[in-house]
Amino acid sequence: MSQAEAMSAVREPSPLWTLGLLRSELLTTFRRWRTLALLGVLAAVPVLVGIAIKIETSDGSPAGGGGGGGGPAFISQITNNGLFLVFTALAATLPFFLPMAVGVVAGDAIAGEAGAGTLRYLLVAPAGRTRLLITKYATVIAFCLVATLVVAVSALAVGALLFPLGDLTTISGTRISFAEGLARALLIALAVAASLIGVAALGLFVSTLTSSGIAAMATTVGLLITVQILDQIPQLHAIQPYFFSHYWLSFADLMRDPVYWDELQKNLGLQALYAAVFGSAAWARFTAKDITA
């Protein structure tokens, strides 16, 4: 091998090296106490919801306060079928708990490394800024999936323990088998995880703007709360369809028969748009940023 070829091999990491970097990032992220604490909180939400509904219905009161419309459309069916606790738990955690957890992980992705003084060390290795940024984003996406599955699995376990399981009735009033219900629950979990990729890209972009992990996490969570508030103001109805959170609860349409795909497709398209815009902004910022730590 010539000297030029050797230098090129150093500059261009092999695919196996890139996979090794991704594996290292995944292990580092999921071994952090902060990450484990976030997953623990997410796992606890279905437990609390299930226990609350069990206590409420043990005295003969109907779940959901007697049909007043508070909560998801399927919350009143949990006592008849524990599988509905999965859908209820995802609906309860999606507006705040899940995106907050993703915002914390995404906001810390780059800024946390800079604050700890390890970002320059990572860039000394033959990864390059683009590969490192892609690896960081892939790690956050993996967290989105794991966090969503933690909620779903916890809810399924609690639902099976506290309530009966079996065939279930869709929102449309049709009956489907328990196996099909499980399949739809998995599909809903994947849809919820996909709903978080916009927040992940936004958090990654914010993370490239500062060297303080705490500042990046706080800013991302603050933006999340602000958008959620704006999405509830009727006077802003003209721009609300462009908020990343606007179609989050469209996953409930997967429990209709037939499935309504319109808002689900709008949600996925909107998340892809946010991922493209803020992912590109993060790349432009990170590749031009002076790394001093």
PDB file of C-alpha atoms in Angstrom:
ATOM      1  CA  MET A   1       0.000   0.000   0.000  1.00  0.00           C
ATOM      2  CA  SER A   2       1.355   3.412  -0.979  1.00  0.00           C
ATOM      3  CA  GLN A   3       1.651   6.289   1.471  1.00  0.00           C
ATOM      4  CA  ALA A   4      -1.313   8.083  -0.180  1.00  0.00           C
ATOM      5  CA  GLU A   5      -3.472   4.975   0.114  1.00  0.00           C
ATOM      6  CA  ALA A   6      -2.479   4.561   3.758  1.00  0.00           C
ATOM      7  CA  MET A   7      -3.378   8.171   4.525  1.00  0.00           C
ATOM      8  CA  SER A   8      -6.713   7.746   2.722  1.00  0.00           C
ATOM      9  CA  ALA A   9      -7.461   4.645   4.795  1.00  0.00           C
ATOM     10  CA  VAL A  10      -6.846   6.630   7.968  1.00  0.00           C
ATOM     11  CA  ARG A  11      -9.087   9.471   6.848  1.00  0.00           C
ATOM     12  CA  GLU A  12     -11.940   7.198   5.758  1.00  0.00           C
ATOM     13  CA  PRO A  13     -13.075   4.869   8.548  1.00  0.00           C
ATOM     14  CA  SER A  14     -14.338   1.468   7.532  1.00  0.00           C
ATOM     15  CA  PRO A  15     -18.011   0.516   7.899  1.00  0.00           C
ATOM     16  CA  LEU A  16     -17.013  -1.808  10.735  1.00  0.00           C
ATOM     17  CA  TRP A  17     -15.355   1.089  12.543  1.00  0.00           C
ATOM     18  CA  THR A  18     -18.527   3.162  12.100  1.00  0.00           C
ATOM     19  CA  LEU A  19     -20.643   0.325  13.500  1.00  0.00           C
ATOM     20  CA  GLY A  20     -18.230   0.109  16.413  1.00  0.00           C
ATOM     21  CA  LEU A  21     -18.717   3.821  17.067  1.00  0.00           C
ATOM     22  CA  LEU A  22     -22.496   3.377  17.011  1.00  0.00           C
ATOM     23  CA  ARG A  23     -22.257   0.407  19.385  1.00  0.00           C
ATOM     24  CA  SER A  24     -20.063   2.444  21.734  1.00  0.00           C
ATOM     25  CA  GLU A  25     -22.513   5.363  21.688  1.00  0.00           C
ATOM     26  CA  LEU A  26     -25.465   3.076  22.381  1.00  0.00           C
ATOM     27  CA  LEU A  27     -23.703   1.407  25.296  1.00  0.00           C
ATOM     28  CA  THR A  28     -22.590   4.749  26.722  1.00  0.00           C
ATOM     29  CA  THR A  29     -26.063   6.252  26.450  1.00  0.00           C
ATOM     30  CA  PHE A  30     -27.987   3.336  27.904  1.00  0.00           C
ATOM     31  CA  ARG A  31     -25.514   2.824  30.754  1.00  0.00           C
ATOM     32  CA  ARG A  32     -25.889   6.372  32.052  1.00  0.00           C
ATOM     33  CA  TRP A  33     -27.804   6.651  35.306  1.00  0.00           C
ATOM     34  CA  ARG A  34     -29.763   9.564  33.831  1.00  0.00           C
ATOM     35  CA  THR A  35     -30.979   7.416  30.951  1.00  0.00           C
ATOM     36  CA  LEU A  36     -31.903   4.547  33.266  1.00  0.00           C
ATOM     37  CA  ALA A  37     -33.766   6.984  35.530  1.00  0.00           C
ATOM     38  CA  LEU A  38     -35.736   8.353  32.565  1.00  0.00           C
ATOM     39  CA  LEU A  39     -36.668   4.845  31.457  1.00  0.00           C
ATOM     40  CA  GLY A  40     -37.639   3.995  35.031  1.00  0.00           C
ATOM     41  CA  VAL A  41     -39.989   6.985  35.216  1.00  0.00           C
ATOM     42  CA  LEU A  42     -41.536   6.044  31.881  1.00  0.00           C
ATOM     43  CA  ALA A  43     -42.051   2.460  33.049  1.00  0.00           C
ATOM     44  CA  ALA A  44     -43.719   3.729  36.229  1.00  0.00           C
ATOM     45  CA  VAL A  45     -46.374   5.768  34.424  1.00  0.00           C
ATOM     46  CA  PRO A  46     -48.421   2.747  33.215  1.00  0.00           C
ATOM     47  CA  VAL A  47     -48.155   1.239  36.708  1.00  0.00           C
ATOM     48  CA  LEU A  48     -49.629   4.364  38.291  1.00  0.00           C
ATOM     49  CA  VAL A  49     -52.338   4.659  35.632  1.00  0.00           C
ATOM     50  CA  GLY A  50     -53.300   0.995  35.979  1.00  0.00           C
ATOM     51  CA  ILE A  51     -53.423   1.126  39.773  1.00  0.00           C
ATOM     52  CA  ALA A  52     -55.462   4.356  39.707  1.00  0.00           C
ATOM     53  CA  ILE A  53     -58.026   2.852  37.353  1.00  0.00           C
ATOM     54  CA  LYS A  54     -58.158  -0.375  39.360  1.00  0.00           C
ATOM     55  CA  ILE A  55     -58.817   1.551  42.583  1.00  0.00           C
ATOM     56  CA  GLU A  56     -61.360   3.808  40.908  1.00  0.00           C
ATOM     57  CA  THR A  57     -63.350   0.897  39.480  1.00  0.00           C
ATOM     58  CA  SER A  58     -63.099  -1.333  42.544  1.00  0.00           C
ATOM     59  CA  ASP A  59     -65.993   0.590  44.141  1.00  0.00           C
ATOM     60  CA  GLY A  60     -68.145   0.222  41.038  1.00  0.00           C
ATOM     61  CA  SER A  61     -67.353   3.629  39.514  1.00  0.00           C
ATOM     62  CA  PRO A  62     -66.826   3.585  35.717  1.00  0.00           C
ATOM     63  CA  ALA A  63     -63.325   4.332  34.457  1.00  0.00           C
ATOM     64  CA  GLY A  64     -62.855   7.835  33.181  1.00  0.00           C
ATOM     65  CA  GLY A  65     -65.338   9.375  35.624  1.00  0.00           C
ATOM     66  CA  GLY A  66     -68.532   8.067  34.074  1.00  0.00           C
ATOM     67  CA  GLY A  67     -68.056   9.008  30.447  1.00  0.00           C
ATOM     68  CA  GLY A  68     -67.376  12.700  30.754  1.00  0.00           C
ATOM     69  CA  GLY A  69     -64.878  12.566  27.921  1.00  0.00           C
ATOM     70  CA  GLY A  70     -61.774  13.143  30.009  1.00  0.00           C
ATOM     71  CA  GLY A  71     -58.841  11.205  28.612  1.00  0.00           C
ATOM     72  CA  PRO A  72     -58.343   8.966  25.574  1.00  0.00           C
ATOM     73  CA  ALA A  73     -61.349   7.461  23.822  1.00  0.00           C
ATOM     74  CA  PHE A  74     -60.398   3.951  24.986  1.00  0.00           C
ATOM     75  CA  ILE A  75     -59.661   4.606  28.658  1.00  0.00           C
ATOM     76  CA  SER A  76     -63.111   3.381  29.704  1.00  0.00           C
ATOM     77  CA  GLN A  77     -62.380  -0.013  28.127  1.00  0.00           C
ATOM     78  CA  ILE A  78     -59.313  -0.813  30.227  1.00  0.00           C
ATOM     79  CA  THR A  79     -61.356  -2.645  32.867  1.00  0.00           C
ATOM     80  CA  ASN A  80     -62.753  -4.934  30.150  1.00  0.00           C
ATOM     81  CA  ASN A  81     -59.413  -5.568  28.455  1.00  0.00           C
ATOM     82  CA  GLY A  82     -55.982  -4.815  29.898  1.00  0.00           C
ATOM     83  CA  LEU A  83     -54.538  -4.362  26.413  1.00  0.00           C
ATOM     84  CA  PHE A  84     -56.178  -0.940  26.306  1.00  0.00           C
ATOM     85  CA  LEU A  85     -53.794   0.144  29.054  1.00  0.00           C
ATOM     86  CA  VAL A  86     -51.034   0.092  26.426  1.00  0.00           C
ATOM     87  CA  PHE A  87     -52.885   2.620  24.275  1.00  0.00           C
ATOM     88  CA  THR A  88     -53.826   4.743  27.290  1.00  0.00           C
ATOM     89  CA  ALA A  89     -50.267   4.778  28.668  1.00  0.00           C
ATOM     90  CA  LEU A  90     -48.831   5.842  25.319  1.00  0.00           C
ATOM     91  CA  ALA A  91     -51.462   8.587  25.044  1.00  0.00           C
ATOM     92  CA  ALA A  92     -50.629   9.736  28.588  1.00  0.00           C
ATOM     93  CA  THR A  93     -46.850   9.825  28.086  1.00  0.00           C
ATOM     94  CA  LEU A  94     -46.660  11.156  24.517  1.00  0.00           C
ATOM     95  CA  PRO A  95     -47.655  14.789  25.173  1.00  0.00           C
ATOM     96  CA  PHE A  96     -44.884  15.356  27.738  1.00  0.00           C
ATOM     97  CA  PHE A  97     -42.997  12.467  29.367  1.00  0.00           C
ATOM     98  CA  LEU A  98     -41.739  10.726  26.218  1.00  0.00           C
ATOM     99  CA  PRO A  99     -40.692  13.872  24.306  1.00  0.00           C
ATOM    100  CA  MET A 100     -39.146  15.332  27.474  1.00  0.00           C
ATOM    101  CA  ALA A 101     -36.998  12.214  27.876  1.00  0.00           C
ATOM    102  CA  VAL A 102     -36.001  12.369  24.201  1.00  0.00           C
ATOM    103  CA  GLY A 103     -35.247  16.075  24.535  1.00  0.00           C
ATOM    104  CA  VAL A 104     -32.924  15.396  27.465  1.00  0.00           C
ATOM    105  CA  VAL A 105     -30.983  12.711  25.578  1.00  0.00           C
ATOM    106  CA  ALA A 106     -30.855  14.685  22.308  1.00  0.00           C
ATOM    107  CA  GLY A 107     -29.918  17.952  24.002  1.00  0.00           C
ATOM    108  CA  ASP A 108     -27.004  16.275  25.753  1.00  0.00           C
ATOM    109  CA  ALA A 109     -25.729  14.460  22.637  1.00  0.00           C
ATOM    110  CA  ILE A 110     -23.164  17.049  21.475  1.00  0.00           C
ATOM    111  CA  ALA A 111     -23.262  19.682  24.213  1.00  0.00           C
ATOM    112  CA  GLY A 112     -22.684  17.055  26.902  1.00  0.00           C
ATOM    113  CA  GLU A 113     -19.529  15.850  25.152  1.00  0.00           C
ATOM    114  CA  ALA A 114     -18.300  19.437  24.778  1.00  0.00           C
ATOM    115  CA  GLY A 115     -19.013  20.205  28.418  1.00  0.00           C
ATOM    116  CA  ALA A 116     -17.210  17.062  29.566  1.00  0.00           C
ATOM    117  CA  GLY A 117     -14.214  17.821  27.361  1.00  0.00           C
ATOM    118  CA  THR A 118     -14.548  14.624  25.326  1.00  0.00           C
ATOM    119  CA  LEU A 119     -15.822  16.053  22.024  1.00  0.00           C
ATOM    120  CA  ARG A 120     -12.368  16.933  20.712  1.00  0.00           C
ATOM    121  CA  TYR A 121     -11.167  13.447  21.635  1.00  0.00           C
ATOM    122  CA  LEU A 122     -13.999  11.884  19.627  1.00  0.00           C
ATOM    123  CA  LEU A 123     -13.100  13.989  16.601  1.00  0.00           C
ATOM    124  CA  VAL A 124      -9.427  12.970  16.813  1.00  0.00           C
ATOM    125  CA  ALA A 125     -10.547   9.443  15.978  1.00  0.00           C
ATOM    126  CA  PRO A 126     -11.136   8.866  12.247  1.00  0.00           C
ATOM    127  CA  ALA A 127     -14.881   9.472  12.448  1.00  0.00           C
ATOM    128  CA  GLY A 128     -15.328  12.931  11.025  1.00  0.00           C
ATOM    129  CA  ARG A 129     -17.965  15.376  12.157  1.00  0.00           C
ATOM    130  CA  THR A 130     -20.650  14.147   9.789  1.00  0.00           C
ATOM    131  CA  ARG A 131     -20.314  10.517  10.829  1.00  0.00           C
ATOM    132  CA  LEU A 132     -20.235  11.465  14.486  1.00  0.00           C
ATOM    133  CA  LEU A 133     -23.378  13.585  14.131  1.00  0.00           C
ATOM    134  CA  ILE A 134     -25.205  10.806  12.274  1.00  0.00           C
ATOM    135  CA  THR A 135     -24.148   8.330  14.958  1.00  0.00           C
ATOM    136  CA  LYS A 136     -25.423  10.645  17.683  1.00  0.00           C
ATOM    137  CA  TYR A 137     -28.759  11.058  15.920  1.00  0.00           C
ATOM    138  CA  ALA A 138     -29.076   7.310  15.356  1.00  0.00           C
ATOM    139  CA  THR A 139     -28.477   6.801  19.078  1.00  0.00           C
ATOM    140  CA  VAL A 140     -31.243   9.280  19.952  1.00  0.00           C
ATOM    141  CA  ILE A 141     -33.610   7.521  17.515  1.00  0.00           C
ATOM    142  CA  ALA A 142     -32.770   4.216  19.202  1.00  0.00           C
ATOM    143  CA  PHE A 143     -33.656   5.812  22.534  1.00  0.00           C
ATOM    144  CA  CYS A 144     -37.002   6.951  21.071  1.00  0.00           C
ATOM    145  CA  LEU A 145     -37.805   3.346  20.176  1.00  0.00           C
ATOM    146  CA  VAL A 146     -36.581   1.854  23.445  1.00  0.00           C
ATOM    147  CA  ALA A 147     -38.416   4.460  25.549  1.00  0.00           C
ATOM    148  CA  THR A 148     -41.673   3.838  23.691  1.00  0.00           C
ATOM    149  CA  LEU A 149     -41.344   0.070  24.015  1.00  0.00           C
ATOM    150  CA  VAL A 150     -40.610   0.424  27.740  1.00  0.00           C
ATOM    151  CA  VAL A 151     -43.942   2.219  28.184  1.00  0.00           C
ATOM    152  CA  ALA A 152     -45.788  -0.326  26.032  1.00  0.00           C
ATOM    153  CA  VAL A 153     -44.283  -3.419  27.685  1.00  0.00           C
ATOM    154  CA  SER A 154     -44.819  -2.022  31.171  1.00  0.00           C
ATOM    155  CA  ALA A 155     -48.441  -1.217  30.327  1.00  0.00           C
ATOM    156  CA  LEU A 156     -49.012  -4.665  28.855  1.00  0.00           C
ATOM    157  CA  ALA A 157     -47.588  -6.357  31.947  1.00  0.00           C
ATOM    158  CA  VAL A 158     -49.666  -4.215  34.327  1.00  0.00           C
ATOM    159  CA  GLY A 159     -52.765  -4.612  32.165  1.00  0.00           C
ATOM    160  CA  ALA A 160     -52.404  -8.395  32.174  1.00  0.00           C
ATOM    161  CA  LEU A 161     -51.885  -8.415  35.938  1.00  0.00           C
ATOM    162  CA  LEU A 162     -54.786  -6.153  36.922  1.00  0.00           C
ATOM    163  CA  PHE A 163     -57.372  -6.663  34.179  1.00  0.00           C
ATOM    164  CA  PRO A 164     -58.657  -9.452  31.920  1.00  0.00           C
ATOM    165  CA  LEU A 165     -57.267  -9.997  28.430  1.00  0.00           C
ATOM    166  CA  GLY A 166     -59.004 -11.244  25.310  1.00  0.00           C
ATOM    167  CA  ASP A 167     -60.691 -10.086  22.127  1.00  0.00           C
ATOM    168  CA  LEU A 168     -61.185  -6.347  22.047  1.00  0.00           C
ATOM    169  CA  THR A 169     -63.517  -3.793  20.549  1.00  0.00           C
ATOM    170  CA  THR A 170     -62.040  -1.096  18.309  1.00  0.00           C
ATOM    171  CA  ILE A 171     -63.021   2.557  18.478  1.00  0.00           C
ATOM    172  CA  SER A 172     -65.245   1.859  15.463  1.00  0.00           C
ATOM    173  CA  GLY A 173     -67.158  -0.789  17.433  1.00  0.00           C
ATOM    174  CA  THR A 174     -65.894  -3.876  15.574  1.00  0.00           C
ATOM    175  CA  ARG A 175     -64.365  -6.893  17.331  1.00  0.00           C
ATOM    176  CA  ILE A 176     -60.823  -8.065  16.660  1.00  0.00           C
ATOM    177  CA  SER A 177     -58.848 -10.948  18.119  1.00  0.00           C
ATOM    178  CA  PHE A 178     -56.330 -10.533  20.922  1.00  0.00           C
ATOM    179  CA  ALA A 179     -53.507 -11.446  18.513  1.00  0.00           C
ATOM    180  CA  GLU A 180     -54.552  -8.686  16.118  1.00  0.00           C
ATOM    181  CA  GLY A 181     -54.837  -6.341  19.081  1.00  0.00           C
ATOM    182  CA  LEU A 182     -51.242  -7.122  20.042  1.00  0.00           C
ATOM    183  CA  ALA A 183     -50.127  -6.481  16.472  1.00  0.00           C
ATOM    184  CA  ARG A 184     -51.892  -3.125  16.483  1.00  0.00           C
ATOM    185  CA  ALA A 185     -50.331  -2.295  19.848  1.00  0.00           C
ATOM    186  CA  LEU A 186     -46.878  -2.906  18.346  1.00  0.00           C
ATOM    187  CA  LEU A 187     -47.769  -0.801  15.310  1.00  0.00           C
ATOM    188  CA  ILE A 188     -48.988   1.983  17.593  1.00  0.00           C
ATOM    189  CA  ALA A 189     -45.734   1.849  19.589  1.00  0.00           C
ATOM    190  CA  LEU A 190     -43.748   2.195  16.355  1.00  0.00           C
ATOM    191  CA  ALA A 191     -45.952   5.120  15.277  1.00  0.00           C
ATOM    192  CA  VAL A 192     -45.368   6.844  18.627  1.00  0.00           C
ATOM    193  CA  ALA A 193     -41.603   6.307  18.347  1.00  0.00           C
ATOM    194  CA  ALA A 194     -41.677   7.766  14.822  1.00  0.00           C
ATOM    195  CA  SER A 195     -43.586  10.773  16.185  1.00  0.00           C
ATOM    196  CA  LEU A 196     -40.517  11.685  18.247  1.00  0.00           C
ATOM    197  CA  ILE A 197     -37.932  11.962  15.463  1.00  0.00           C
ATOM    198  CA  GLY A 198     -38.763  15.648  14.960  1.00  0.00           C
ATOM    199  CA  VAL A 199     -38.071  16.427  18.620  1.00  0.00           C
ATOM    200  CA  ALA A 200     -34.877  14.355  18.374  1.00  0.00           C
ATOM    201  CA  ALA A 201     -33.621  16.440  15.436  1.00  0.00           C
ATOM    202  CA  LEU A 202     -34.596  19.688  17.161  1.00  0.00           C
ATOM    203  CA  GLY A 203     -32.779  18.649  20.336  1.00  0.00           C
ATOM    204  CA  LEU A 204     -29.681  17.652  18.361  1.00  0.00           C
ATOM    205  CA  PHE A 205     -29.622  21.035  16.640  1.00  0.00           C
ATOM    206  CA  VAL A 206     -29.909  22.863  19.975  1.00  0.00           C
ATOM    207  CA  SER A 207     -27.107  20.651  21.293  1.00  0.00           C
ATOM    208  CA  THR A 208     -24.746  21.972  18.600  1.00  0.00           C
ATOM    209  CA  LEU A 209     -25.375  25.583  19.659  1.00  0.00           C
ATOM    210  CA  THR A 210     -23.876  25.384  23.148  1.00  0.00           C
ATOM    211  CA  SER A 211     -21.218  23.639  25.188  1.00  0.00           C
ATOM    212  CA  SER A 212     -23.507  23.220  28.180  1.00  0.00           C
ATOM    213  CA  GLY A 213     -25.470  19.995  28.279  1.00  0.00           C
ATOM    214  CA  ILE A 214     -27.850  21.350  30.924  1.00  0.00           C
ATOM    215  CA  ALA A 215     -28.563  24.458  28.847  1.00  0.00           C
ATOM    216  CA  ALA A 216     -29.242  22.374  25.738  1.00  0.00           C
ATOM    217  CA  MET A 217     -31.564  20.016  27.622  1.00  0.00           C
ATOM    218  CA  ALA A 218     -33.436  22.885  29.282  1.00  0.00           C
ATOM    219  CA  THR A 219     -33.823  24.741  25.989  1.00  0.00           C
ATOM    220  CA  THR A 220     -35.137  21.673  24.181  1.00  0.00           C
ATOM    221  CA  VAL A 221     -37.658  20.890  26.915  1.00  0.00           C
ATOM    222  CA  GLY A 222     -38.638  24.584  27.048  1.00  0.00           C
ATOM    223  CA  LEU A 223     -39.302  24.612  23.298  1.00  0.00           C
ATOM    224  CA  LEU A 224     -41.326  21.432  23.673  1.00  0.00           C
ATOM    225  CA  ILE A 225     -43.543  22.973  26.352  1.00  0.00           C
ATOM    226  CA  THR A 226     -43.921  26.208  24.372  1.00  0.00           C
ATOM    227  CA  VAL A 227     -45.044  24.389  21.223  1.00  0.00           C
ATOM    228  CA  GLN A 228     -47.506  22.310  23.237  1.00  0.00           C
ATOM    229  CA  ILE A 229     -49.040  25.476  24.688  1.00  0.00           C
ATOM    230  CA  LEU A 230     -49.232  27.196  21.304  1.00  0.00           C
ATOM    231  CA  ASP A 231     -50.915  24.130  19.855  1.00  0.00           C
ATOM    232  CA  GLN A 232     -53.811  24.642  22.288  1.00  0.00           C
ATOM    233  CA  ILE A 233     -54.526  28.291  21.418  1.00  0.00           C
ATOM    234  CA  PRO A 234     -57.537  28.464  19.053  1.00  0.00           C
ATOM    235  CA  GLN A 235     -56.396  31.730  17.466  1.00  0.00           C
ATOM    236  CA  LEU A 236     -53.329  29.954  16.059  1.00  0.00           C
ATOM    237  CA  HIS A 237     -55.297  27.264  14.218  1.00  0.00           C
ATOM    238  CA  ALA A 238     -53.854  28.350  10.853  1.00  0.00           C
ATOM    239  CA  ILE A 239     -50.281  27.441  11.816  1.00  0.00           C
ATOM    240  CA  GLN A 240     -50.936  24.631  14.287  1.00  0.00           C
ATOM    241  CA  PRO A 241     -50.797  21.875  11.614  1.00  0.00           C
ATOM    242  CA  TYR A 242     -47.109  22.761  11.221  1.00  0.00           C
ATOM    243  CA  PHE A 243     -46.264  22.194  14.889  1.00  0.00           C
ATOM    244  CA  PHE A 244     -44.393  18.911  15.384  1.00  0.00           C
ATOM    245  CA  SER A 245     -46.815  17.871  18.129  1.00  0.00           C
ATOM    246  CA  HIS A 246     -50.057  18.595  16.275  1.00  0.00           C
ATOM    247  CA  TYR A 247     -50.696  15.069  14.953  1.00  0.00           C
ATOM    248  CA  TRP A 248     -49.087  13.113  17.783  1.00  0.00           C
ATOM    249  CA  LEU A 249     -52.329  11.522  18.991  1.00  0.00           C
ATOM    250  CA  SER A 250     -53.244  10.399  15.483  1.00  0.00           C
ATOM    251  CA  PHE A 251     -51.944   6.945  16.474  1.00  0.00           C
ATOM    252  CA  ALA A 252     -55.429   6.325  17.927  1.00  0.00           C
ATOM    253  CA  ASP A 253     -56.643   5.966  14.332  1.00  0.00           C
ATOM    254  CA  LEU A 254     -54.812   2.630  14.252  1.00  0.00           C
ATOM    255  CA  MET A 255     -57.506   1.372  16.610  1.00  0.00           C
ATOM    256  CA  ARG A 256     -60.237   2.065  14.080  1.00  0.00           C
ATOM    257  CA  ASP A 257     -61.617  -0.471  11.635  1.00  0.00           C
ATOM    258  CA  PRO A 258     -60.801   0.310   8.921  1.00  0.00           C
ATOM    259  CA  VAL A 259     -57.698   2.270   9.927  1.00  0.00           C
ATOM    260  CA  TYR A 260     -57.757   6.011   9.168  1.00  0.00           C
ATOM    261  CA  TRP A 261     -54.416   6.775   7.518  1.00  0.00           C
ATOM    262  CA  ASP A 262     -54.839  10.474   6.665  1.00  0.00           C
ATOM    263  CA  GLU A 263     -53.570  12.095   9.874  1.00  0.00           C
ATOM    264  CA  LEU A 264     -51.052   9.293  10.458  1.00  0.00           C
ATOM    265  CA  GLN A 265     -49.469  10.066   7.108  1.00  0.00           C
ATOM    266  CA  LYS A 266     -49.514  13.800   7.860  1.00  0.00           C
ATOM    267  CA  ASN A 267     -47.764  13.110  11.166  1.00  0.00           C
ATOM    268  CA  LEU A 268     -45.038  10.975   9.598  1.00  0.00           C
ATOM    269  CA  GLY A 269     -44.515  13.507   6.813  1.00  0.00           C
ATOM    270  CA  LEU A 270     -44.270  16.351   9.312  1.00  0.00           C
ATOM    271  CA  GLN A 271     -41.757  14.448  11.450  1.00  0.00           C
ATOM    272  CA  ALA A 272     -39.662  13.701   8.351  1.00  0.00           C
ATOM    273  CA  LEU A 273     -39.730  17.401   7.459  1.00  0.00           C
ATOM    274  CA  TYR A 274     -38.573  18.433  10.956  1.00  0.00           C
ATOM    275  CA  ALA A 275     -35.867  15.769  10.871  1.00  0.00           C
ATOM    276  CA  ALA A 276     -34.628  17.023   7.488  1.00  0.00           C
ATOM    277  CA  VAL A 277     -34.701  20.731   8.406  1.00  0.00           C
ATOM    278  CA  PHE A 278     -33.198  20.552  11.886  1.00  0.00           C
ATOM    279  CA  GLY A 279     -30.887  17.669  10.969  1.00  0.00           C
ATOM    280  CA  SER A 280     -29.459  19.815   8.147  1.00  0.00           C
ATOM    281  CA  ALA A 281     -29.202  22.801  10.481  1.00  0.00           C
ATOM    282  CA  ALA A 282     -27.367  20.671  13.048  1.00  0.00           C
ATOM    283  CA  TRP A 283     -24.970  19.419  10.359  1.00  0.00           C
ATOM    284  CA  ALA A 284     -24.305  22.953   9.058  1.00  0.00           C
ATOM    285  CA  ARG A 285     -23.647  24.231  12.559  1.00  0.00           C
ATOM    286  CA  PHE A 286     -21.552  21.296  13.755  1.00  0.00           C
ATOM    287  CA  THR A 287     -19.318  21.051  10.695  1.00  0.00           C
ATOM    288  CA  ALA A 288     -18.492  24.774  10.911  1.00  0.00           C
ATOM    289  CA  LYS A 289     -18.166  24.934  14.698  1.00  0.00           C
ATOM    290  CA  ASP A 290     -14.839  25.593  16.411  1.00  0.00           C
ATOM    291  CA  ILE A 291     -14.260  22.709  18.820  1.00  0.00           C
ATOM    292  CA  THR A 292     -12.443  23.983  21.889  1.00  0.00           C
ATOM    293  CA  ALA A 293     -13.317  21.197  24.331  1.00  0.00           C
TER     294      ALA A 293
END
